[in-house]
Tab-separated table of C-alpha atoms and ligand atoms in Angstrom:
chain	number	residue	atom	x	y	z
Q	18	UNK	CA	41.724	-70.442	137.076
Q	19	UNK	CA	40.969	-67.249	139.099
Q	20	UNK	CA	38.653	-64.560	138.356
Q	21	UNK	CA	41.401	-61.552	138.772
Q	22	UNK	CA	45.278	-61.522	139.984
Q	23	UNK	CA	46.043	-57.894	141.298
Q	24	UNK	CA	49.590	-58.130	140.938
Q	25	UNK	CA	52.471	-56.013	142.989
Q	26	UNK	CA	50.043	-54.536	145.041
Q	27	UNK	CA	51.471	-52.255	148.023
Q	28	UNK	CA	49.689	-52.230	151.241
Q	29	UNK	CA	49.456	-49.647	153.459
Q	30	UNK	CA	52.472	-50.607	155.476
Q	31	UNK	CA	54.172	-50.545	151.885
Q	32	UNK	CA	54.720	-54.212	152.031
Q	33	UNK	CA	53.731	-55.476	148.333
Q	34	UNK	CA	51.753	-58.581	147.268
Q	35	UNK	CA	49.595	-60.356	145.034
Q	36	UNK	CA	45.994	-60.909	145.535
Q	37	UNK	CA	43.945	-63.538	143.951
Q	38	UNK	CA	40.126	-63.498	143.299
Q	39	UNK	CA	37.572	-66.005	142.384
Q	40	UNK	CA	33.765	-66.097	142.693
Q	41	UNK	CA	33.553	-62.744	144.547
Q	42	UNK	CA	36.328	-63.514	147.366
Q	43	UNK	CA	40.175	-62.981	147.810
Q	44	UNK	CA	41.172	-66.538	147.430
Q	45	UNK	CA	44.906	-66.284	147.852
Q	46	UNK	CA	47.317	-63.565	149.237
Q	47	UNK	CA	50.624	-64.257	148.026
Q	48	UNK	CA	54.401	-63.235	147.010
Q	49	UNK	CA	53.854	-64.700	143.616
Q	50	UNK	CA	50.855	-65.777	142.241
Q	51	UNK	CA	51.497	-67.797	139.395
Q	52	UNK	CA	48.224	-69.728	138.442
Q	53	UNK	CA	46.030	-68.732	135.510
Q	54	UNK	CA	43.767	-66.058	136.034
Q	55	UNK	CA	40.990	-64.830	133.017
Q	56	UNK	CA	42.421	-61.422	134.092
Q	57	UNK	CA	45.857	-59.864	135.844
Q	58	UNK	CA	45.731	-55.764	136.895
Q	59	UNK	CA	49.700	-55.306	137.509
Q	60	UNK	CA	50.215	-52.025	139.648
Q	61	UNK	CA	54.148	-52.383	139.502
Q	62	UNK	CA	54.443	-51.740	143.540
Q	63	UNK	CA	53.545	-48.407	142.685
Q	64	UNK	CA	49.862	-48.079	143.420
Q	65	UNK	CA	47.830	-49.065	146.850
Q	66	UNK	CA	45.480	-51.771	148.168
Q	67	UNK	CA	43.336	-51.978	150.589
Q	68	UNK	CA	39.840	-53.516	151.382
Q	69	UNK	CA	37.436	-51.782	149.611
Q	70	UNK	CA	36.540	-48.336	151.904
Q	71	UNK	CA	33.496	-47.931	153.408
Q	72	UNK	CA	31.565	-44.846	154.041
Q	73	UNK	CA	29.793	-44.921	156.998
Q	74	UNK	CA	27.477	-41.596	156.603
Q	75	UNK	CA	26.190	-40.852	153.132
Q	76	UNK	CA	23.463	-39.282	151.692
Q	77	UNK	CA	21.793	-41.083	148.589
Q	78	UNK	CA	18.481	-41.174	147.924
Q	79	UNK	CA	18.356	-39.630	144.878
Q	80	UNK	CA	14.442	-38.783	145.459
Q	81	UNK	CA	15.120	-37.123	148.965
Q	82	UNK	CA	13.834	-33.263	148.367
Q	83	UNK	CA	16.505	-32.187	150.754
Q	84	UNK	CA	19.903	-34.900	150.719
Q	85	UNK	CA	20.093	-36.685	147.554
Q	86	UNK	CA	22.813	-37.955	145.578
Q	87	UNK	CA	23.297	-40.818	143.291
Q	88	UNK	CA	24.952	-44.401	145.359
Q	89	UNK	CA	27.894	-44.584	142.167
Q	90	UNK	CA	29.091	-41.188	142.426
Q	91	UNK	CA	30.195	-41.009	146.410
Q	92	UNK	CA	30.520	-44.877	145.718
Q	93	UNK	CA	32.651	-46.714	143.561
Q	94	UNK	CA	33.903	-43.538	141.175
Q	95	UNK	CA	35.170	-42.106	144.144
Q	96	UNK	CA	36.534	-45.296	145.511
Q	97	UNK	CA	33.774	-46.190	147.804
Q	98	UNK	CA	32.938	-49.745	147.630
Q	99	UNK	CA	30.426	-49.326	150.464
Q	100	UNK	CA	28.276	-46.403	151.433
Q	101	UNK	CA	25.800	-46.316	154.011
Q	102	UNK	CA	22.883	-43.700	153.596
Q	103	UNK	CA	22.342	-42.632	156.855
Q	104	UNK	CA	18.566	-41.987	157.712
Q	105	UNK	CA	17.515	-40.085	154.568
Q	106	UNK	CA	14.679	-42.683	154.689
Q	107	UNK	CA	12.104	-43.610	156.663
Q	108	UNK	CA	9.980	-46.287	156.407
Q	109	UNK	CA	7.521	-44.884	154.279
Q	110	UNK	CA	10.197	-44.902	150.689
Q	111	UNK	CA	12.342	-47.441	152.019
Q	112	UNK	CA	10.811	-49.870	149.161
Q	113	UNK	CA	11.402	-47.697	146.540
Q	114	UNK	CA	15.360	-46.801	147.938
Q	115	UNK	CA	16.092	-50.366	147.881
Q	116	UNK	CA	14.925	-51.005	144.528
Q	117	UNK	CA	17.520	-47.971	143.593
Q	118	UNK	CA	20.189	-49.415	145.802
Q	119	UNK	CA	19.937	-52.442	143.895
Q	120	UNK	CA	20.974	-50.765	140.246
Q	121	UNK	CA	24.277	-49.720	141.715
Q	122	UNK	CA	27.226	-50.846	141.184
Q	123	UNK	CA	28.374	-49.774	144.727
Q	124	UNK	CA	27.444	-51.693	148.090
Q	125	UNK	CA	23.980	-49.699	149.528
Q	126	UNK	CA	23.255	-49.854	152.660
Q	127	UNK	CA	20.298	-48.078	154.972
Q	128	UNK	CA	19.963	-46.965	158.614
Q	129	UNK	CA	16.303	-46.590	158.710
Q	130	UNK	CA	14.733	-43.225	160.537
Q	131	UNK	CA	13.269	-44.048	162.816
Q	132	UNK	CA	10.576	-41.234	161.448
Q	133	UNK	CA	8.837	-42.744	158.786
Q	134	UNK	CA	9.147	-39.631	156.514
Q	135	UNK	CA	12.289	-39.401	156.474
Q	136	UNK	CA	14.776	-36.721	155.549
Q	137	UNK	CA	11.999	-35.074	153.132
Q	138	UNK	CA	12.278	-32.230	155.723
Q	139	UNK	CA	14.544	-30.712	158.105
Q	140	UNK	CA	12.026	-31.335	161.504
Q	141	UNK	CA	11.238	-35.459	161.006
Q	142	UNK	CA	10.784	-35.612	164.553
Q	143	UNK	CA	8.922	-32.111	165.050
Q	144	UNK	CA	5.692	-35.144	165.535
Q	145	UNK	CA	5.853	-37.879	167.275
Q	146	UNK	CA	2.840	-39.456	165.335
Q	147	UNK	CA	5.636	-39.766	162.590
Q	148	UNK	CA	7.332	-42.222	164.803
Q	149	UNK	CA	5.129	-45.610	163.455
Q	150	UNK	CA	6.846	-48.495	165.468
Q	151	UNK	CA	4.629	-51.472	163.856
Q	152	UNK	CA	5.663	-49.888	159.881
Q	153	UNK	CA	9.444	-49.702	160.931
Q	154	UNK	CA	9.440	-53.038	162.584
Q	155	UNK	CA	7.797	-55.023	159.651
Q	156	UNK	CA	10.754	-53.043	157.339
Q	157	UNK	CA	13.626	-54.201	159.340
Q	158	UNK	CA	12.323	-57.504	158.846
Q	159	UNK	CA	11.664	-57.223	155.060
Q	160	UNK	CA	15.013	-55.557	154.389
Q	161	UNK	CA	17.702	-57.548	156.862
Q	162	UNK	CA	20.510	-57.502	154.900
Q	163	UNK	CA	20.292	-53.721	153.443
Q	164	UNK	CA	18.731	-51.769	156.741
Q	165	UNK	CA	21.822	-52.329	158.726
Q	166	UNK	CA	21.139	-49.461	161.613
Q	167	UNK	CA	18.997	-47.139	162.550
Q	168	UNK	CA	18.946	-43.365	162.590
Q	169	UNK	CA	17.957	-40.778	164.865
Q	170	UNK	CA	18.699	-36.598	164.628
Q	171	UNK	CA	18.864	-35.117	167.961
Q	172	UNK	CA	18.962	-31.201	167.266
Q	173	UNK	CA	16.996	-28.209	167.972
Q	174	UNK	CA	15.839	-27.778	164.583
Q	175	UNK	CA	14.746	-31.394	164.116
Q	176	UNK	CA	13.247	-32.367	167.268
Q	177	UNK	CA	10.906	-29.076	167.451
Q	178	UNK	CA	9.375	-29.504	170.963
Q	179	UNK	CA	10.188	-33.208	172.003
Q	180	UNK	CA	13.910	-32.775	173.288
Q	181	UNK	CA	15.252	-35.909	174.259
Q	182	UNK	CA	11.841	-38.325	173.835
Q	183	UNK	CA	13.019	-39.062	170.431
Q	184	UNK	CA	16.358	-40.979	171.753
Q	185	UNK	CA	14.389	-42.516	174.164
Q	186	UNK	CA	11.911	-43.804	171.947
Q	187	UNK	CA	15.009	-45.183	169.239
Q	188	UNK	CA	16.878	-47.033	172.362
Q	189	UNK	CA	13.784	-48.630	172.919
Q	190	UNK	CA	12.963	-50.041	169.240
Q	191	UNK	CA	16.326	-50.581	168.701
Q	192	UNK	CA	15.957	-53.565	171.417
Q	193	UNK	CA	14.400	-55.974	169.344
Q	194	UNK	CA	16.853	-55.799	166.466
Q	195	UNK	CA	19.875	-55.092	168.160
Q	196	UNK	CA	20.816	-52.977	165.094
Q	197	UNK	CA	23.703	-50.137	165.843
Q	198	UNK	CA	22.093	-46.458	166.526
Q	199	UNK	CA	23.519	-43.705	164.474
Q	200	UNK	CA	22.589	-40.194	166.462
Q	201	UNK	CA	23.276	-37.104	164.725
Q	202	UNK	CA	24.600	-34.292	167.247
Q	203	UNK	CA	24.230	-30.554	166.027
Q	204	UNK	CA	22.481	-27.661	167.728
Q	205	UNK	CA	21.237	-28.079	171.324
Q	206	UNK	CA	18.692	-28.776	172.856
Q	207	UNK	CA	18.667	-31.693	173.395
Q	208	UNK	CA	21.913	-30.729	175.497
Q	209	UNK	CA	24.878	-33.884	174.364
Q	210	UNK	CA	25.609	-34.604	178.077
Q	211	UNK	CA	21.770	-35.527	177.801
Q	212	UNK	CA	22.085	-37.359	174.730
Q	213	UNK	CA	25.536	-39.249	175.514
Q	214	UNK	CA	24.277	-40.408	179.204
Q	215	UNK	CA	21.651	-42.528	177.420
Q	216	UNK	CA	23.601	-44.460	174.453
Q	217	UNK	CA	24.776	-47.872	174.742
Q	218	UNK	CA	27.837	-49.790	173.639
Q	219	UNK	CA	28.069	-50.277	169.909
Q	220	UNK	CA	25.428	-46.720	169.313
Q	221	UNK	CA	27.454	-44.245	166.834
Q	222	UNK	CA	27.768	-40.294	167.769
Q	223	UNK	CA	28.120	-38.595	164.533
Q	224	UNK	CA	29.402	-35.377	163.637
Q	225	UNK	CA	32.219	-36.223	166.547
Q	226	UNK	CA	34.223	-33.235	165.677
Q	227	UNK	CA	31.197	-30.852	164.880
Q	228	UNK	CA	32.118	-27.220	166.037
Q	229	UNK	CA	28.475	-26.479	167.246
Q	230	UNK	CA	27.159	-25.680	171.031
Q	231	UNK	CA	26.898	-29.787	171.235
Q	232	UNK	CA	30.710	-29.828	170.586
Q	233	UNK	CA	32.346	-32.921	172.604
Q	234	UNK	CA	34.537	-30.208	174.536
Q	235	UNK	CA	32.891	-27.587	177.322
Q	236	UNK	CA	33.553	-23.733	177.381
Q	237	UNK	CA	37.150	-24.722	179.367
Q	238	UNK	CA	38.273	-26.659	176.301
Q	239	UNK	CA	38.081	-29.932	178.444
Q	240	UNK	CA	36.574	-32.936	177.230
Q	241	UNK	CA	33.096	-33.389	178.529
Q	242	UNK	CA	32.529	-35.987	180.961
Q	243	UNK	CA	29.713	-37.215	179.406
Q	244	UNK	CA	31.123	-38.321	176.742
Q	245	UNK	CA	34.653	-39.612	178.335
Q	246	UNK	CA	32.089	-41.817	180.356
Q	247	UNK	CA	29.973	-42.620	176.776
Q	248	UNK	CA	33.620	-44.004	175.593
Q	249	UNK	CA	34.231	-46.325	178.489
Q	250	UNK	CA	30.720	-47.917	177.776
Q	251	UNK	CA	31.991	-48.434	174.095
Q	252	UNK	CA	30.041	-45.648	172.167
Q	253	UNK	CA	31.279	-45.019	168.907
Q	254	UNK	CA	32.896	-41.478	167.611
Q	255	UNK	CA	32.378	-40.822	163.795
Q	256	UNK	CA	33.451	-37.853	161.466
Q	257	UNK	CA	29.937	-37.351	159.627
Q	258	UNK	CA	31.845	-34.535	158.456
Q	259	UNK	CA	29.337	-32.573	156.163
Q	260	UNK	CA	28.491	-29.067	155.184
Q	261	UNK	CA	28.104	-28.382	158.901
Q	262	UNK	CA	29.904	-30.503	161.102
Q	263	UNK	CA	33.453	-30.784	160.835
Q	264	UNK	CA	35.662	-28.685	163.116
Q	265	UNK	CA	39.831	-28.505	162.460
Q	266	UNK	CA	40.102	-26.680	166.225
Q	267	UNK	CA	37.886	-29.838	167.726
Q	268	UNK	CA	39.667	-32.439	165.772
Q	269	UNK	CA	43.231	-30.920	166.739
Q	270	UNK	CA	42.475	-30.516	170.433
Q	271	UNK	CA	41.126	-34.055	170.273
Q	272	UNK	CA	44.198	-35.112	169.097
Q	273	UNK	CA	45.946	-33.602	171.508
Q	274	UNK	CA	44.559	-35.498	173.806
Q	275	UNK	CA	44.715	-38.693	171.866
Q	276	UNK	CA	40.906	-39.222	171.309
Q	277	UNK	CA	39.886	-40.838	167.886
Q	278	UNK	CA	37.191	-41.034	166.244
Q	279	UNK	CA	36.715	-44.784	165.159
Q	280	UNK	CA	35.207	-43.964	162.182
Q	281	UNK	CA	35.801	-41.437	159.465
Q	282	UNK	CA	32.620	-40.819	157.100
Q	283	UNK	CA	31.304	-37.855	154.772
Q	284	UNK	CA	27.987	-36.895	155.287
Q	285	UNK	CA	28.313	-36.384	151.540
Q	286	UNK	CA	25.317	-35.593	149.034
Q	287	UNK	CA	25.116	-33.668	145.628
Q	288	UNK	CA	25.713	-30.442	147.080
Q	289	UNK	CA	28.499	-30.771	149.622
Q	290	UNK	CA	30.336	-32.939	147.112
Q	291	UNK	CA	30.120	-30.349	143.991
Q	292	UNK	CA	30.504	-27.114	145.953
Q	293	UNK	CA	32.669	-28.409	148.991
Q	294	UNK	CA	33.886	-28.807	151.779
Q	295	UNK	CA	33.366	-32.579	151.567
Q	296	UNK	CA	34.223	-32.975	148.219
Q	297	UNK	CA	34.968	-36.916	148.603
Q	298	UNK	CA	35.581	-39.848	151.343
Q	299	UNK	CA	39.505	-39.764	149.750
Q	300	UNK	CA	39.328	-35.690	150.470
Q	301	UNK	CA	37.925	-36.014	154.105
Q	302	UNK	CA	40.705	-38.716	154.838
Q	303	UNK	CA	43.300	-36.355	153.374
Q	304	UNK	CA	42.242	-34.064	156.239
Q	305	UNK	CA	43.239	-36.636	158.987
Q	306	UNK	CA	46.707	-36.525	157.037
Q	307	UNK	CA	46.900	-33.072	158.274
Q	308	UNK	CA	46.254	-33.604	161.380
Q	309	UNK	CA	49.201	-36.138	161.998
Q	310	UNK	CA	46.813	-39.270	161.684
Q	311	UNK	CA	49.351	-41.872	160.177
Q	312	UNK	CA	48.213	-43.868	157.226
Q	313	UNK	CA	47.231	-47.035	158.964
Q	314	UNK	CA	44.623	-45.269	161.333
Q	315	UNK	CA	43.253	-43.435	158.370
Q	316	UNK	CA	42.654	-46.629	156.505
Q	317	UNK	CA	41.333	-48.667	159.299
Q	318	UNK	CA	38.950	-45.832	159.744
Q	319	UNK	CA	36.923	-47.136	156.433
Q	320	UNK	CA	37.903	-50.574	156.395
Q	321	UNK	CA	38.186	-52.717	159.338
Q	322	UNK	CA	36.403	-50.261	161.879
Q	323	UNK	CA	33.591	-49.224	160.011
Q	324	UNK	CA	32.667	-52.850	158.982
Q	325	UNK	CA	33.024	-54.161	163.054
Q	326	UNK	CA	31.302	-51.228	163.926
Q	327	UNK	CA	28.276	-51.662	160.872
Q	328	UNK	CA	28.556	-55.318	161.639
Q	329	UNK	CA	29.747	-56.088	158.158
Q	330	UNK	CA	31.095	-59.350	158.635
Q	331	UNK	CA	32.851	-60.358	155.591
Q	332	UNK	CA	34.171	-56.758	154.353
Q	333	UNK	CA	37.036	-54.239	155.532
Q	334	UNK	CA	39.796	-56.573	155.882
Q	335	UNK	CA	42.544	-58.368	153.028
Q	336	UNK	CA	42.049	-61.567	154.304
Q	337	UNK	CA	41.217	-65.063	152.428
Q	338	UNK	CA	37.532	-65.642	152.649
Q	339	UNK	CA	36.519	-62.191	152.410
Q	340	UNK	CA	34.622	-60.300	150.139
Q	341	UNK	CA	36.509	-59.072	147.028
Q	342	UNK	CA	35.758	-55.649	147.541
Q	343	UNK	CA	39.067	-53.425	147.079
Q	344	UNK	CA	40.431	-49.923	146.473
Q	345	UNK	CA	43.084	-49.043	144.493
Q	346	UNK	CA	44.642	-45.485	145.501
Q	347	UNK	CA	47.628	-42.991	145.021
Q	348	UNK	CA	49.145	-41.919	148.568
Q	349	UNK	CA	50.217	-38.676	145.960
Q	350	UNK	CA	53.165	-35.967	147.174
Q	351	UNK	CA	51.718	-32.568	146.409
Q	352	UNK	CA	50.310	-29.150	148.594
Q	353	UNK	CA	46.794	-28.646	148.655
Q	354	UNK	CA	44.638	-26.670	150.816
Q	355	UNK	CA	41.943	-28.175	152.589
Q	356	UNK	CA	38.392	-26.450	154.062
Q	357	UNK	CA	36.829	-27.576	157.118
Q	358	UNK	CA	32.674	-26.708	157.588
Q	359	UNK	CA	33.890	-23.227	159.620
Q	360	UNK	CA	36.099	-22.208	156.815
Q	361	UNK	CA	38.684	-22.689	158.212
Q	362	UNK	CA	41.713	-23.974	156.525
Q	363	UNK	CA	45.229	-26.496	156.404
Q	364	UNK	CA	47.635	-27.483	154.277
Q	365	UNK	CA	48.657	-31.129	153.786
Q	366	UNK	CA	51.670	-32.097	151.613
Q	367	UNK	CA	49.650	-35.766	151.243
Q	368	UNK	CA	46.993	-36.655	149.057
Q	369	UNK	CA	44.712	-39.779	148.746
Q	370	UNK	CA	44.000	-40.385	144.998
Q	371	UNK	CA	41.112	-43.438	145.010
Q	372	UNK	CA	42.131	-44.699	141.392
Q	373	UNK	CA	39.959	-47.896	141.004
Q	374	UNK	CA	37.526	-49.388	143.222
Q	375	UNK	CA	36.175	-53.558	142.626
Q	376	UNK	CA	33.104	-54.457	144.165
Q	377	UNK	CA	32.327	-58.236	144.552
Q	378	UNK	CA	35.390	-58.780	142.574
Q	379	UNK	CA	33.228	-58.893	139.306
Q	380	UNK	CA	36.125	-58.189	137.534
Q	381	UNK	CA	34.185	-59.497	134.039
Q	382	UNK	CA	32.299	-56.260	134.258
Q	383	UNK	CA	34.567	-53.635	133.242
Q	384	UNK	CA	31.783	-50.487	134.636
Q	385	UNK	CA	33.160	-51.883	137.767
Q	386	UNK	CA	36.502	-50.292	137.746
Q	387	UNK	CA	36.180	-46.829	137.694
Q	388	UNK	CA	39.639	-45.505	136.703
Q	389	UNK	CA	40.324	-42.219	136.883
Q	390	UNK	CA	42.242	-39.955	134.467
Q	391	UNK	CA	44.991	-39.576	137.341
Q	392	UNK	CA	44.689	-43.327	136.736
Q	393	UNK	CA	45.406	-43.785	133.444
Q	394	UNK	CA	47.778	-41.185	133.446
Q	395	UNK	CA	50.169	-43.600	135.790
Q	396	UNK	CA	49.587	-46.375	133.383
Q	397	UNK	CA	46.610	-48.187	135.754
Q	398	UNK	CA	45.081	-50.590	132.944
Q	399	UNK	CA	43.089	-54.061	132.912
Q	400	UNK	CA	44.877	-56.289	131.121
Q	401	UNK	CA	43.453	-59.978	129.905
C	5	LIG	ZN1	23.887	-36.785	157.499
């Protein structure tokens, strides 16, 4: 007896399936499921599956002064099964953020700041005396499974004074750990040829496609050779596309020139999700849709890539043995208009539409699936 049967699911590369769940894992991938299950969600080859997305750069602290937003409303209502707040906390409310994390029904994950205060201003690394080594240390080790990475914002108007020391000092207490390095790129200086010389295989640049001075192309429009270099090594490129940092001109001439970003994230909180231009993870991939991404990249983007690159072992892929997170999603046919953080706008004739989103497969808790109206409209119900 299974948990859940999804029935006639279609994949991304519109094969369709069914897809069997017990005890929190896909169990069985299959044509034709036929055992008992206490519950069957039929999406008549109509609707999409794919492992449950993951956002890579959230904001969700819901006490941060500055970034807050609550874990289930960029998470699993919006089709998120995994979000990672990235840096909004510093060692110093890390205690009380995982105690949060812990009432949501979405996956919560941390990269620690390596400032102890955190995002409760814009300059957390104005002073280095905010940089406590021993304090972030003993939290890594309190928290393995939930501080996943660490965090470190290398702009003008964060670092003050200290240009680069910051990085220096995160590549050195990121040794011990091993954890992946998330740096945020914005205003210089610290100048990104500066930055990107010092990261390592595995460390994330985010805000890839930011339109800013510390843009990844140089006044000629070529790409820098700093970071060509940074990509050889194996440093990461992701979206972080925020209120800020997300340029259509970068992300087309990137295209052109067939550089990706490996993964595509938000930088979502309360106010960038209610007034624009993020919106959503499912709006910021509709974006990529516009830029001639196909499908498959898009999804891989928040599945597989993001949980190689987070070190997520069991998530991002449909695979038996893995966790029974999913997402259930419209590709829908319609125009809409889409802003990137410079005002500037596209069209796309494509849609993503998260419908549902299952978390652990706890399919006995119906708060779990979040169906939308758009949902419900197409018939989308939880049978027994
Ligand atoms: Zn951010």
């Amino acid at each position: 007896m299974y948990d859940l049967v999804i029935k006639n699911a279609k994949l991304i590369n519109d094969s369709v399936t069914d897809i069997a769940i017990y005890l929190g894992k896909i169990v069985k991938i299959d044509k034709n499921i036929t055992e008992q299950s206490q519950r069957v969600l039929d999406l008549h080859a109509k609707h999409y599956v794919s492992a449950g997305w993951i956002d890579s750069h959230t904001h969700c602290f819901a006490r941060s002064p500055i970034y807050h937003d609550e874990p289930d409303l960029i998470g699993v209502k919006s089709g998120v099964a995994s979000v990672v707040d990235a840096g909004s906390v510093g060692a110093l409310d890390i205690d009380e953020f995982y105690q949060l994390a812990q009432q949501a029904n979405t996956n919560v994950y941390s990269f620690l700041n390596i400032s102890k205060i955190g995002l409760i201003r814009q300059n957390e690394l104005a002073d280095m005396n905010d940089i406590d080594v021993a304090l972030f240390d003993d939290k890594l080790t309190k928290y393995p499974n939930f501080i996943i990475g660490i965090k470190v914002r290398m702009s003008r108007s964060v670092v003050g004074e200290n240009g680069i020391l910051p990085l220096i000092k995160a590549k050195d207490m990121q040794k011990k750990s091993g954890l992946p390095l998330m740096i945020h790129v914005g205003n210089n200086p610290p100048e990104l040829d500066e930055i990107a010389d010092i990261l390592t295989a595995g460390d994330i640049i985010t805000h890839c496609f930011n339109g800013k001075p510390n843009q990844i192309f140089d006044k000629q429009n070529n790409l820098r050779d700093s970071i060509k270099r940074a990509i050889a090594r194996g440093v990461i490129l992701d979206i972080g596309h925020g209120g800020e940092s997300f340029s259509f001109a970068v992300a087309e001439r990137a295209k052109c020139l067939d550089i990706y970003p490996n993964t595509i994230s938000s930088d979502i909180y309360s106010k960038n999700r209610l007034q624009g231009p993020v919106f959503s993870l499912a709006n910021v991939m509709t974006k990529f849709i516009c830029l001639g991404y196909s499908r498959q990249r898009i999804i891989d983007s928040v599945t597989i890539n993001a949980a190689q690159i987070l070190h997520l072992e069991n998530k991002g892929k449909l695979e038996i043995g893995y966790d029974a997170d999913l997402t259930i999603f419209d590709i829908k046919q319609t125009d809409i208009s889409l802003m990137d953080s410079e005002g500037k706008v596209r069209q796309s004739h494509e849609q993503f539409v998260p419908l549902a989103c299952i978390v652990a497969g706890k399919a006995e808790n119906p708060a779990l699936f979040e169906i939308t109206e758009e949902g419900s409209k197409n018939g989308l119900r939880i049978s027994n």
